[in-house]
Short mmCIF file of C-alpha atoms in Angstrom, two decimals:
data_model
loop_
_atom_site.label_atom_id
_atom_site.label_comp_id
_atom_site.label_asym_id
_atom_site.label_seq_id
_atom_site.Cartn_x
_atom_site.Cartn_y
_atom_site.Cartn_z
CA MET A 26 24.04 -119.69 11.78
CA ALA A 27 24.64 -120.14 7.93
CA ALA A 28 26.73 -122.80 8.54
CA GLU A 29 25.49 -125.15 11.28
CA GLU A 30 21.24 -124.45 8.66
CA ILE A 31 23.24 -125.92 7.03
CA ASN A 32 23.83 -128.59 8.56
CA ILE A 33 21.00 -129.64 10.00
CA LYS A 34 18.49 -131.84 8.74
CA ASN A 35 15.77 -131.79 10.34
CA LYS A 36 13.12 -129.13 7.65
CA MET A 37 11.44 -127.29 10.70
CA ARG A 38 14.04 -126.74 12.46
CA ARG A 39 16.18 -125.51 9.45
CA GLN A 40 12.73 -123.38 9.24
CA GLN A 41 11.74 -122.02 11.84
CA LEU A 42 15.92 -120.71 12.05
CA PHE A 43 15.67 -119.26 9.20
CA ALA A 44 12.34 -117.50 10.09
CA ASP A 45 14.37 -116.75 13.86
CA LEU A 46 17.33 -115.29 10.96
CA LYS A 47 14.63 -113.09 9.03
CA ASP A 48 12.93 -111.89 12.74
CA GLN A 49 16.69 -110.57 13.75
CA GLN A 50 17.43 -108.85 10.17
CA ASN A 51 14.09 -107.73 10.72
CA LYS A 52 14.37 -106.14 13.95
CA GLU A 53 17.99 -104.66 13.49
CA ARG A 54 17.25 -102.74 9.59
CA HIS A 55 13.68 -101.08 11.89
CA THR A 56 16.40 -100.14 15.03
CA MET A 57 18.71 -98.32 11.42
CA ARG A 58 15.81 -96.56 10.49
CA ARG A 59 14.47 -94.99 13.86
CA LYS A 60 17.86 -93.59 15.00
CA ARG A 61 18.52 -92.39 11.18
CA ALA A 62 15.31 -90.75 11.38
CA GLN A 63 15.84 -88.86 14.39
CA GLU A 64 19.51 -87.71 13.39
CA GLU A 65 17.78 -86.25 9.94
CA ARG A 66 15.50 -84.78 12.50
CA GLU A 67 18.15 -83.05 14.05
CA ASN A 68 19.91 -82.14 11.37
CA PRO A 69 17.77 -82.33 7.88
CA GLU A 70 21.01 -81.77 6.35
CA MET A 71 21.60 -85.60 6.49
CA LYS A 72 18.32 -86.36 5.36
CA GLU A 73 18.57 -83.71 2.07
CA LYS A 74 22.23 -85.53 0.72
CA ARG A 75 21.18 -89.10 1.54
CA LEU A 76 17.82 -88.83 -0.82
CA LYS A 77 19.82 -87.26 -3.16
CA GLU A 78 22.84 -89.82 -3.31
CA ASN A 79 20.30 -92.38 -3.50
CA VAL A 80 17.60 -92.33 -6.05
CA THR A 81 16.22 -95.15 -7.05
CA LYS A 82 16.58 -96.62 -11.40
CA THR A 83 13.69 -97.01 -12.58
CA ILE A 84 13.71 -98.62 -16.51
CA GLU A 85 11.70 -95.05 -16.94
CA SER A 86 14.47 -92.51 -14.84
CA MET A 87 16.86 -95.02 -17.74
CA ARG A 88 14.92 -94.02 -20.43
CA VAL A 89 17.25 -93.95 -23.81
CA TYR A 90 17.09 -90.07 -24.39
CA ASP A 91 14.91 -88.34 -27.08
CA GLU A 92 14.95 -85.40 -28.44
CA THR A 93 11.68 -85.64 -29.54
CA ILE A 94 9.75 -85.71 -26.32
CA ASN A 95 7.37 -82.32 -25.34
CA GLN A 96 9.10 -80.43 -27.34
CA ALA A 97 8.13 -78.82 -30.44
CA ILE A 98 10.26 -80.11 -33.74
CA GLU A 99 9.96 -77.15 -36.75
CA GLY A 100 7.57 -78.69 -39.03
CA ASP A 101 6.38 -82.10 -36.68
CA GLU A 102 2.45 -79.72 -36.41
CA ASP A 103 2.69 -79.17 -40.13
CA ASP A 104 2.73 -82.36 -40.86
CA LEU A 105 -0.08 -84.14 -38.23
CA MET A 106 -2.46 -81.41 -39.66
CA LYS A 107 -1.01 -83.08 -43.49
CA TYR A 108 -2.85 -85.77 -42.17
CA PHE A 109 -5.54 -85.61 -40.40
CA ASN A 110 -6.34 -82.61 -41.64
CA SER A 111 -7.28 -81.24 -37.90
CA ASP A 112 -9.45 -77.60 -39.78
CA SER A 113 -12.12 -79.95 -41.31
CA LYS A 114 -15.07 -80.03 -39.99
CA GLN A 115 -16.76 -82.30 -41.32
CA PRO A 116 -17.38 -85.77 -38.16
CA PRO A 117 -15.82 -88.81 -37.71
CA LYS A 118 -17.51 -91.49 -39.68
CA ILE A 119 -15.42 -95.04 -40.04
CA LEU A 120 -15.84 -98.30 -42.06
CA VAL A 121 -15.08 -101.52 -40.72
CA THR A 122 -14.11 -103.99 -41.97
CA THR A 123 -12.02 -107.81 -41.74
CA ASN A 124 -9.20 -109.39 -43.35
CA VAL A 125 -10.25 -112.08 -46.29
CA ASN A 126 -11.46 -115.13 -45.07
CA ALA A 127 -11.94 -114.53 -41.45
CA LYS A 128 -13.75 -115.70 -38.90
CA LYS A 129 -16.06 -115.24 -35.60
CA LYS A 130 -13.26 -114.03 -33.59
CA ALA A 131 -13.08 -111.61 -36.18
CA TYR A 132 -16.87 -110.09 -35.92
CA GLU A 133 -17.49 -110.72 -32.71
CA PHE A 134 -14.88 -107.70 -32.34
CA ALA A 135 -16.24 -106.15 -35.64
CA ASN A 136 -19.10 -105.83 -32.93
CA VAL A 137 -16.90 -104.67 -30.55
CA LEU A 138 -15.44 -101.93 -32.32
CA ILE A 139 -18.86 -100.93 -33.31
CA GLU A 140 -19.81 -99.95 -29.91
CA VAL A 141 -16.85 -98.21 -29.76
CA LEU A 142 -16.03 -96.31 -31.98
CA PRO A 143 -18.75 -93.66 -33.23
CA ASN A 144 -19.88 -93.40 -36.31
CA VAL A 145 -19.72 -96.83 -37.35
CA THR A 146 -20.48 -99.42 -40.71
CA PHE A 147 -19.22 -102.52 -40.53
CA VAL A 148 -19.43 -103.98 -44.57
CA LYS A 149 -17.78 -108.04 -44.38
CA ARG A 150 -14.49 -108.22 -46.63
CA LYS A 151 -15.53 -109.36 -50.05
CA PHE A 152 -13.10 -111.81 -51.67
CA GLY A 153 -10.97 -110.19 -54.18
CA TYR A 154 -11.62 -107.48 -53.16
CA LYS A 155 -7.61 -105.29 -52.86
CA LEU A 156 -7.12 -102.50 -50.27
CA LYS A 157 -6.90 -100.32 -52.92
CA GLU A 158 -10.05 -101.20 -53.75
CA ILE A 159 -11.81 -100.50 -50.71
CA VAL A 160 -10.09 -97.16 -49.94
CA GLU A 161 -11.51 -95.82 -53.95
CA MET A 162 -15.05 -96.95 -51.78
CA CYS A 163 -15.18 -95.90 -49.03
CA ASN A 164 -12.93 -91.11 -50.45
CA LYS A 165 -16.40 -92.23 -53.06
CA ARG A 166 -18.73 -92.28 -49.63
CA ASN A 167 -16.85 -89.86 -47.54
CA PHE A 168 -15.86 -92.18 -44.76
CA THR A 169 -12.60 -90.64 -42.60
CA ASP A 170 -11.19 -93.42 -41.71
CA LEU A 171 -10.64 -97.55 -42.67
CA VAL A 172 -9.94 -100.19 -40.32
CA ILE A 173 -9.20 -103.52 -40.76
CA ILE A 174 -9.94 -106.31 -38.11
CA ASN A 175 -7.06 -109.14 -38.18
CA GLU A 176 -8.25 -112.96 -37.59
CA ASP A 177 -5.72 -115.03 -37.35
CA LYS A 178 -5.80 -118.82 -36.38
CA LYS A 179 -9.32 -118.03 -34.49
CA LYS A 180 -7.44 -114.80 -32.90
CA VAL A 181 -7.10 -111.43 -33.81
CA THR A 182 -3.83 -110.59 -34.46
CA GLY A 183 -4.37 -106.94 -34.69
CA LEU A 184 -5.22 -103.88 -35.78
CA THR A 185 -5.28 -101.64 -39.16
CA PHE A 186 -5.83 -98.14 -39.02
CA VAL A 187 -5.96 -96.07 -43.27
CA HIS A 188 -7.20 -92.49 -42.69
CA LEU A 189 -8.95 -91.32 -45.67
CA PRO A 190 -8.49 -90.00 -47.98
CA GLU A 191 -4.95 -90.15 -47.99
CA GLY A 192 -3.14 -92.12 -45.30
CA PRO A 193 -1.70 -92.06 -43.34
CA SER A 194 -1.75 -96.31 -42.29
CA PHE A 195 -0.95 -97.94 -38.79
CA TYR A 196 -0.73 -101.23 -38.43
CA PHE A 197 -0.98 -102.51 -34.28
CA LYS A 198 -0.99 -105.62 -32.80
CA ILE A 199 -3.21 -107.22 -29.84
CA SER A 200 -3.06 -108.73 -27.09
CA SER A 201 -4.58 -108.97 -24.26
CA TYR A 202 -7.91 -108.96 -24.69
CA VAL A 203 -10.83 -109.23 -22.39
CA GLU A 204 -13.87 -109.64 -23.06
CA VAL A 205 -16.35 -107.62 -21.11
CA GLN A 206 -18.29 -110.73 -20.17
CA LYS A 207 -15.41 -111.88 -18.10
CA ILE A 208 -14.90 -108.40 -17.12
CA VAL A 209 -16.06 -108.59 -12.71
CA GLY A 210 -19.05 -105.93 -11.95
CA HIS A 211 -18.19 -104.57 -15.76
CA GLY A 212 -21.12 -101.27 -16.55
CA ARG A 213 -23.54 -101.32 -19.13
CA ALA A 214 -21.85 -99.15 -22.15
CA THR A 215 -24.28 -95.85 -23.74
CA SER A 216 -24.86 -95.20 -26.94
CA HIS A 217 -23.69 -90.78 -25.82
CA ILE A 218 -19.60 -90.49 -27.49
CA PRO A 219 -17.08 -90.75 -25.26
CA GLU A 220 -14.50 -88.40 -24.02
CA LEU A 221 -11.36 -88.80 -24.55
CA ILE A 222 -7.82 -90.42 -22.93
CA LEU A 223 -4.32 -90.31 -23.51
CA ASN A 224 -1.63 -90.04 -21.73
CA ASN A 225 2.14 -90.31 -22.44
CA PHE A 226 1.95 -89.74 -25.57
CA GLN A 227 5.67 -87.47 -25.21
CA THR A 228 7.39 -88.30 -28.53
CA ARG A 229 6.42 -86.88 -32.48
CA LEU A 230 6.01 -90.24 -33.14
CA GLY A 231 4.12 -90.84 -29.77
CA LYS A 232 2.64 -87.14 -30.62
CA THR A 233 1.26 -88.95 -34.59
CA VAL A 234 0.20 -92.05 -32.73
CA GLY A 235 -2.46 -90.28 -30.26
CA ARG A 236 -3.55 -87.55 -33.22
CA LEU A 237 -4.68 -90.33 -35.51
CA PHE A 238 -7.23 -91.30 -32.20
CA GLN A 239 -7.83 -88.05 -31.72
CA SER A 240 -9.07 -87.71 -35.38
CA ILE A 241 -11.34 -90.86 -34.26
CA PHE A 242 -12.91 -89.46 -31.80
CA PRO A 243 -15.33 -86.12 -32.04
CA GLN A 244 -14.23 -83.64 -29.70
CA ASN A 245 -17.97 -82.74 -28.32
CA PRO A 246 -18.30 -85.67 -26.03
CA ASP A 247 -21.32 -86.07 -24.49
CA PHE A 248 -20.93 -85.78 -21.15
CA GLU A 249 -24.20 -86.52 -19.28
CA GLY A 250 -23.59 -89.72 -20.84
CA ARG A 251 -20.44 -90.01 -18.24
CA GLN A 252 -17.85 -92.29 -20.19
CA VAL A 253 -14.29 -92.52 -21.08
CA ILE A 254 -11.96 -94.07 -23.48
CA THR A 255 -8.28 -94.05 -21.95
CA LEU A 256 -5.60 -94.78 -23.82
CA HIS A 257 -2.76 -95.16 -22.15
CA ASN A 258 1.13 -95.37 -23.28
CA GLN A 259 3.55 -97.28 -21.46
CA ARG A 260 6.54 -98.62 -22.47
CA ASP A 261 5.42 -98.63 -26.38
CA TYR A 262 2.40 -100.96 -24.66
CA ILE A 263 -1.11 -98.97 -25.49
CA PHE A 264 -3.07 -99.40 -22.80
CA PHE A 265 -7.19 -99.27 -23.77
CA ARG A 266 -9.59 -99.15 -21.48
CA ARG A 267 -13.42 -97.61 -21.22
CA HIS A 268 -14.87 -96.48 -17.88
CA ARG A 269 -18.05 -95.08 -16.62
CA TYR A 270 -18.09 -92.29 -14.03
CA VAL A 271 -20.09 -93.43 -11.15
CA PHE A 272 -22.14 -90.38 -9.18
CA LYS A 273 -23.16 -90.45 -5.75
CA ASN A 274 -25.23 -87.42 -4.76
CA GLU A 275 -24.02 -85.23 -8.11
CA GLU A 276 -20.30 -86.04 -6.20
CA ARG A 277 -17.52 -88.57 -8.66
CA VAL A 278 -17.28 -91.59 -6.28
CA GLY A 279 -15.26 -93.82 -8.79
CA LEU A 280 -15.02 -95.62 -11.69
CA GLN A 281 -17.23 -98.59 -12.84
CA GLU A 282 -15.51 -100.66 -15.57
CA LEU A 283 -16.91 -101.21 -18.97
CA GLY A 284 -15.09 -103.06 -20.96
CA PRO A 285 -13.84 -104.63 -23.57
CA GLN A 286 -9.34 -104.28 -22.31
CA PHE A 287 -6.50 -105.70 -24.47
CA THR A 288 -3.10 -103.53 -25.64
CA MET A 289 -1.97 -102.52 -28.72
CA LYS A 290 0.86 -101.75 -30.05
CA LEU A 291 2.59 -100.17 -33.23
CA LYS A 292 3.56 -102.54 -35.65
CA ARG A 293 4.41 -99.91 -38.75
CA LEU A 294 3.31 -96.89 -39.42
CA GLN A 295 3.45 -95.82 -43.06
CA ASN A 296 2.53 -93.04 -45.51
CA GLY A 297 -0.04 -92.99 -47.61
CA ILE A 298 -2.22 -96.41 -48.71
CA LYS A 299 0.54 -98.67 -46.99
CA GLU A 300 3.09 -97.59 -48.47
CA GLU A 301 6.09 -96.35 -48.50
CA THR A 302 7.55 -97.09 -44.72
CA GLU A 303 7.87 -93.92 -42.20
CA TRP A 304 8.38 -96.17 -39.31
CA GLU A 305 8.17 -100.32 -38.62
CA HIS A 306 9.34 -102.13 -35.24
CA LYS A 307 11.59 -104.40 -35.85
CA PRO A 308 12.20 -107.39 -33.12
CA GLU A 309 15.98 -106.01 -32.15
CA MET A 310 14.38 -103.23 -31.08
CA ASP A 311 12.68 -105.11 -27.64
CA LYS A 312 16.62 -106.43 -26.66
CA GLU A 313 17.24 -102.22 -26.08
CA LYS A 314 15.19 -102.54 -22.72
CA LYS A 315 15.23 -98.61 -22.13
CA GLN A 316 14.07 -96.90 -25.25
CA PHE A 317 11.46 -96.61 -26.30
CA TYR A 318 8.96 -94.44 -29.17
CA LEU A 319 5.77 -93.51 -28.74
#
């Protein structure tokens, strides 16, 4: 039929023959599946054998093995304690600023962060102020974290997080930003401290990134506010979503998105205040599609 179909000049006739062929193939496939299902009901060992021999390959299942996934490596927790001082009772106090010569988009994004992050102060970046000078000012005023919005060509391109007083520093590339107003059916956020959910931060590096976000959001969410921030890591892309629990007759029935939406990708982790580089994403890493780092 394939050869006959090629030689048919009438387009409608060719399409009809192709549809008939697909329909016949579907019928044969369904017949085969019904027969196989009947045989497997009579002999369950056949099904077990088939499932064992036909394992679906996914990107996650073919992921390059990382020995730090879901394992406690000696010294890791000490390193994280050193970075984030988890024993401290001081609540987060965050300073948000921009890069030099920032434009309108950076300030709009700053307004978003002021709404999302707890206990935030925004300071306009003055020309000539270097990063270490800003860090010194933050330390004198007992800020726990510094967030710098990177904007280029009227577009927010990245976020730099500096955990105070001594680092580390994280640089994330920002992409796929969707404003609140463009999210259909979005809800209205309140000032309640949200619940933080971290998904799929499995490796040593991923746990370090997760601890950064845990240090930024207080560990005492206002559950009456019914707000939740989810950071979901999938193939080294971190998806930011903010929702509100929807209740009906005191029973939770769903989630309403509050916005905004954006994606972060870790590009660099540095010890101290942007000093020695501990980890950096390089272009050649993208060639290996089965290796992920978070």
